Amino acid sequence: METKIIDGLALSKQIYDDLEKRIKKLKNIGITPGLAVILVGESSASQIYVRNKVKACEKIGIISRQENYQDNISESELLKHIYRLNKDNKINGILIQLPLPKHIDTHKVIEAIDHNKDVDGFNVLNAGLLMTGNPLFCPCTPYGIMKIINNENINIRGANAVIVGASNIVGKPIAMLLLQAGATVTICNSKTKDLESHTRKADILIVAVGKPKMINGSMIKPGSILIDVGINRSSENKICGDIDFTSVKSIAGSITPVPGGVGPMTIAMLLTNTVESAERLIKD
Ligand code: NDP
């Protein structure tokens, strides 16, 4: 079987084209969408992620305001910056690059973001709205995955969807979205017994664990769609996903590559959420 390689980069470009038109319309009535990105500390991985998000904003005409703080910033000081951004009417979205230093309570910081500007969709109210089928902001990676699956014309209703990884930012929200779209959903975690017995039944397999190449060809159903969320470094120091691409190729129906699959879609959906947030100013 020839496995289709799903081009997440190309799909993200289509999304940017559409966003550019929507931003133009907003600018015509005096609104320029604005995203604030807060980075605490100097982790090089976080710096790269933030730089990519800021660059993507600039490319399509979203104002991005990057605020960098030293990793010894106090929790109360950081919260003050969030309250200030909550009130700033030029800012439609606020993103805190995770992880935060250990002395800061991440939950408290995420909860401080006005839910109307929580473009990552991580705070409790937004998680609840998603769970009850009425999302204000879908978390960006799950939102991007749904766009990929829909763009592939995969029939979700009645499909067996298996998700490996149960984090609040990927595994749980994608499970909710697939469930609401009519899939029969299984969520696996580190305690799951006989993982293969689940993954082999998956018509749609989503892997978000952070372990290089942990899923191989013997663990998948022939013809299935594989969504690889993982971003890892292989033993050869190359970026790779959680799925062993070489081993599943020619067994899977389609697969998102790493890099070039889910990653670009995550940024595209962050910008989509920011534009949607700005558009709500006219609808309200
Ligand atoms: P977390 O570390 O928060 O969660 C990992 C999940 O995997 C946990 O639920 C854990 O189970 C589960 N797990 C660990 N080992 C196993 C195992 N052997 N079998 C089954 N499940 C297991 O990770 P994230 O969700 O934040 O990220 C996952 C990966 O996705 C990372 O590589 C990250 O870099 C990447 N990522 C990529 C994005 C993109 O845009 N492409 C965006 C976000 C993340 P338990 O709950 O029991 O601990």
GROMACS .gro file of C-alpha atoms in nm, residues 113-251:
model
  139
  113ILE     CA    1  -0.568   3.499   3.159
  114ASP     CA    2  -0.905   3.647   3.063
  115HIS     CA    3  -1.086   3.349   2.906
  116ASN     CA    4  -1.181   3.573   2.612
  117LYS     CA    5  -0.808   3.613   2.536
  118ASP     CA    6  -0.701   3.256   2.621
  119VAL     CA    7  -0.608   3.168   2.262
  120ASP     CA    8  -0.430   2.851   2.377
  121GLY     CA    9  -0.763   2.735   2.521
  122PHE     CA   10  -0.595   2.603   2.837
  123ASN     CA   11  -0.789   2.766   3.118
  124VAL     CA   12  -1.053   2.575   3.310
  125LEU     CA   13  -1.349   2.764   3.167
  126ASN     CA   14  -1.232   2.704   2.810
  127ALA     CA   15  -1.157   2.337   2.885
  128GLY     CA   16  -1.512   2.304   3.022
  129LEU     CA   17  -1.666   2.476   2.722
  130LEU     CA   18  -1.476   2.238   2.494
  131MET     CA   19  -1.585   1.936   2.695
  132THR     CA   20  -1.951   2.039   2.679
  133GLY     CA   21  -1.934   2.084   2.303
  134ASN     CA   22  -1.936   2.463   2.286
  135PRO     CA   23  -1.572   2.571   2.261
  136LEU     CA   24  -1.470   2.936   2.268
  137PHE     CA   25  -1.109   2.852   2.178
  138CYS     CA   26  -0.996   2.499   2.085
  139PRO     CA   27  -0.639   2.428   2.202
  140CYS     CA   28  -0.421   2.483   1.896
  141THR     CA   29  -0.270   2.136   1.843
  142PRO     CA   30  -0.602   1.947   1.869
  143TYR     CA   31  -0.770   2.215   1.654
  144GLY     CA   32  -0.497   2.167   1.390
  145ILE     CA   33  -0.534   1.788   1.404
  146MET     CA   34  -0.910   1.816   1.341
  147LYS     CA   35  -0.838   2.041   1.040
  148ILE     CA   36  -0.594   1.781   0.905
  149ILE     CA   37  -0.840   1.491   0.949
  150ASN     CA   38  -1.128   1.686   0.794
  151ASN     CA   39  -0.908   1.798   0.506
  152GLU     CA   40  -0.825   1.434   0.433
  153ASN     CA   41  -1.200   1.361   0.406
  154ILE     CA   42  -1.170   1.089   0.669
  155ASN     CA   43  -1.505   0.968   0.797
  156ILE     CA   44  -1.489   1.029   1.172
  157ARG     CA   45  -1.840   0.909   1.256
  158GLY     CA   46  -1.817   0.552   1.384
  159ALA     CA   47  -1.438   0.537   1.337
  160ASN     CA   48  -1.219   0.385   1.609
  161ALA     CA   49  -0.994   0.668   1.725
  162VAL     CA   50  -0.710   0.577   1.959
  163ILE     CA   51  -0.510   0.847   2.131
  164VAL     CA   52  -0.179   0.760   2.292
  165GLY     CA   53  -0.101   1.031   2.550
  166ALA     CA   54  -0.350   1.201   2.780
  167SER     CA   55  -0.212   1.548   2.848
  168ASN     CA   56  -0.439   1.847   2.906
  169ILE     CA   57  -0.297   2.025   2.603
  170VAL     CA   58  -0.316   1.747   2.342
  171GLY     CA   59  -0.450   1.405   2.440
  172LYS     CA   60  -0.761   1.500   2.640
  173PRO     CA   61  -0.888   1.784   2.418
  174ILE     CA   62  -0.838   1.588   2.092
  175ALA     CA   63  -1.030   1.299   2.253
  176MET     CA   64  -1.322   1.535   2.324
  177LEU     CA   65  -1.323   1.679   1.972
  178LEU     CA   66  -1.318   1.334   1.812
  179LEU     CA   67  -1.588   1.207   2.046
  180GLN     CA   68  -1.809   1.503   1.956
  181ALA     CA   69  -1.746   1.430   1.588
  182GLY     CA   70  -1.885   1.077   1.639
  183ALA     CA   71  -1.572   0.864   1.683
  184THR     CA   72  -1.544   0.582   1.934
  185VAL     CA   73  -1.250   0.703   2.140
  186THR     CA   74  -0.987   0.519   2.344
  187ILE     CA   75  -0.730   0.718   2.541
  188CYS     CA   76  -0.408   0.540   2.642
  189ASN     CA   77  -0.152   0.655   2.896
  190SER     CA   78   0.170   0.528   3.054
  191LYS     CA   79  -0.023   0.271   3.261
  192THR     CA   80  -0.209   0.119   2.965
  193LYS     CA   81  -0.165  -0.257   2.946
  194ASP     CA   82  -0.090  -0.413   2.608
  195LEU     CA   83  -0.080  -0.084   2.417
  196GLU     CA   84  -0.062  -0.265   2.083
  197SER     CA   85  -0.399  -0.430   2.135
  198HIS     CA   86  -0.548  -0.078   2.131
  199THR     CA   87  -0.338   0.083   1.860
  200ARG     CA   88  -0.399  -0.208   1.619
  201LYS     CA   89  -0.773  -0.136   1.629
  202ALA     CA   90  -0.731   0.231   1.541
  203ASP     CA   91  -0.874   0.369   1.217
  204ILE     CA   92  -0.739   0.702   1.340
  205LEU     CA   93  -0.428   0.683   1.560
  206ILE     CA   94  -0.300   0.995   1.733
  207VAL     CA   95   0.028   0.972   1.923
  208ALA     CA   96   0.130   1.251   2.162
  209VAL     CA   97   0.377   1.105   2.411
  210GLY     CA   98   0.726   1.246   2.350
  211LYS     CA   99   0.908   0.912   2.300
  212PRO     CA  100   1.097   0.882   1.973
  213LYS     CA  101   0.962   0.619   1.732
  214MET     CA  102   0.764   0.431   2.001
  215ILE     CA  103   0.495   0.319   1.754
  216ASN     CA  104   0.609   0.083   1.480
  217GLY     CA  105   0.452  -0.093   1.183
  218SER     CA  106   0.347  -0.401   1.381
  219MET     CA  107   0.137  -0.183   1.614
  220ILE     CA  108  -0.093  -0.023   1.356
  221LYS     CA  109  -0.396  -0.121   1.151
  222PRO     CA  110  -0.327  -0.139   0.775
  223GLY     CA  111  -0.479   0.160   0.596
  224SER     CA  112  -0.517   0.373   0.909
  225ILE     CA  113  -0.453   0.747   0.936
  226LEU     CA  114  -0.163   0.826   1.169
  227ILE     CA  115  -0.123   1.164   1.334
  228ASP     CA  116   0.220   1.206   1.490
  229VAL     CA  117   0.231   1.490   1.743
  230GLY     CA  118   0.564   1.407   1.907
  231ILE     CA  119   0.869   1.625   1.860
  232ASN     CA  120   1.185   1.443   1.965
  233ARG     CA  121   1.552   1.414   1.882
  234SER     CA  122   1.652   1.075   1.746
  235SER     CA  123   1.972   0.893   1.841
  236GLU     CA  124   2.116   1.042   1.517
  237ASN     CA  125   2.030   1.389   1.658
  238LYS     CA  126   1.754   1.445   1.399
  239ILE     CA  127   1.404   1.574   1.475
  240CYS     CA  128   1.161   1.282   1.473
  241GLY     CA  129   0.813   1.197   1.591
  242ASP     CA  130   0.667   0.933   1.821
  243ILE     CA  131   0.595   0.709   1.522
  244ASP     CA  132   0.868   0.514   1.345
  245PHE     CA  133   0.804   0.662   1.003
  246THR     CA  134   1.009   0.409   0.804
  247SER     CA  135   0.847   0.113   0.976
  248VAL     CA  136   0.483   0.226   0.922
  249LYS     CA  137   0.534   0.350   0.568
  250SER     CA  138   0.351   0.126   0.319
  251ILE     CA  139   0.122  -0.007   0.598
   0.00000   0.00000   0.00000
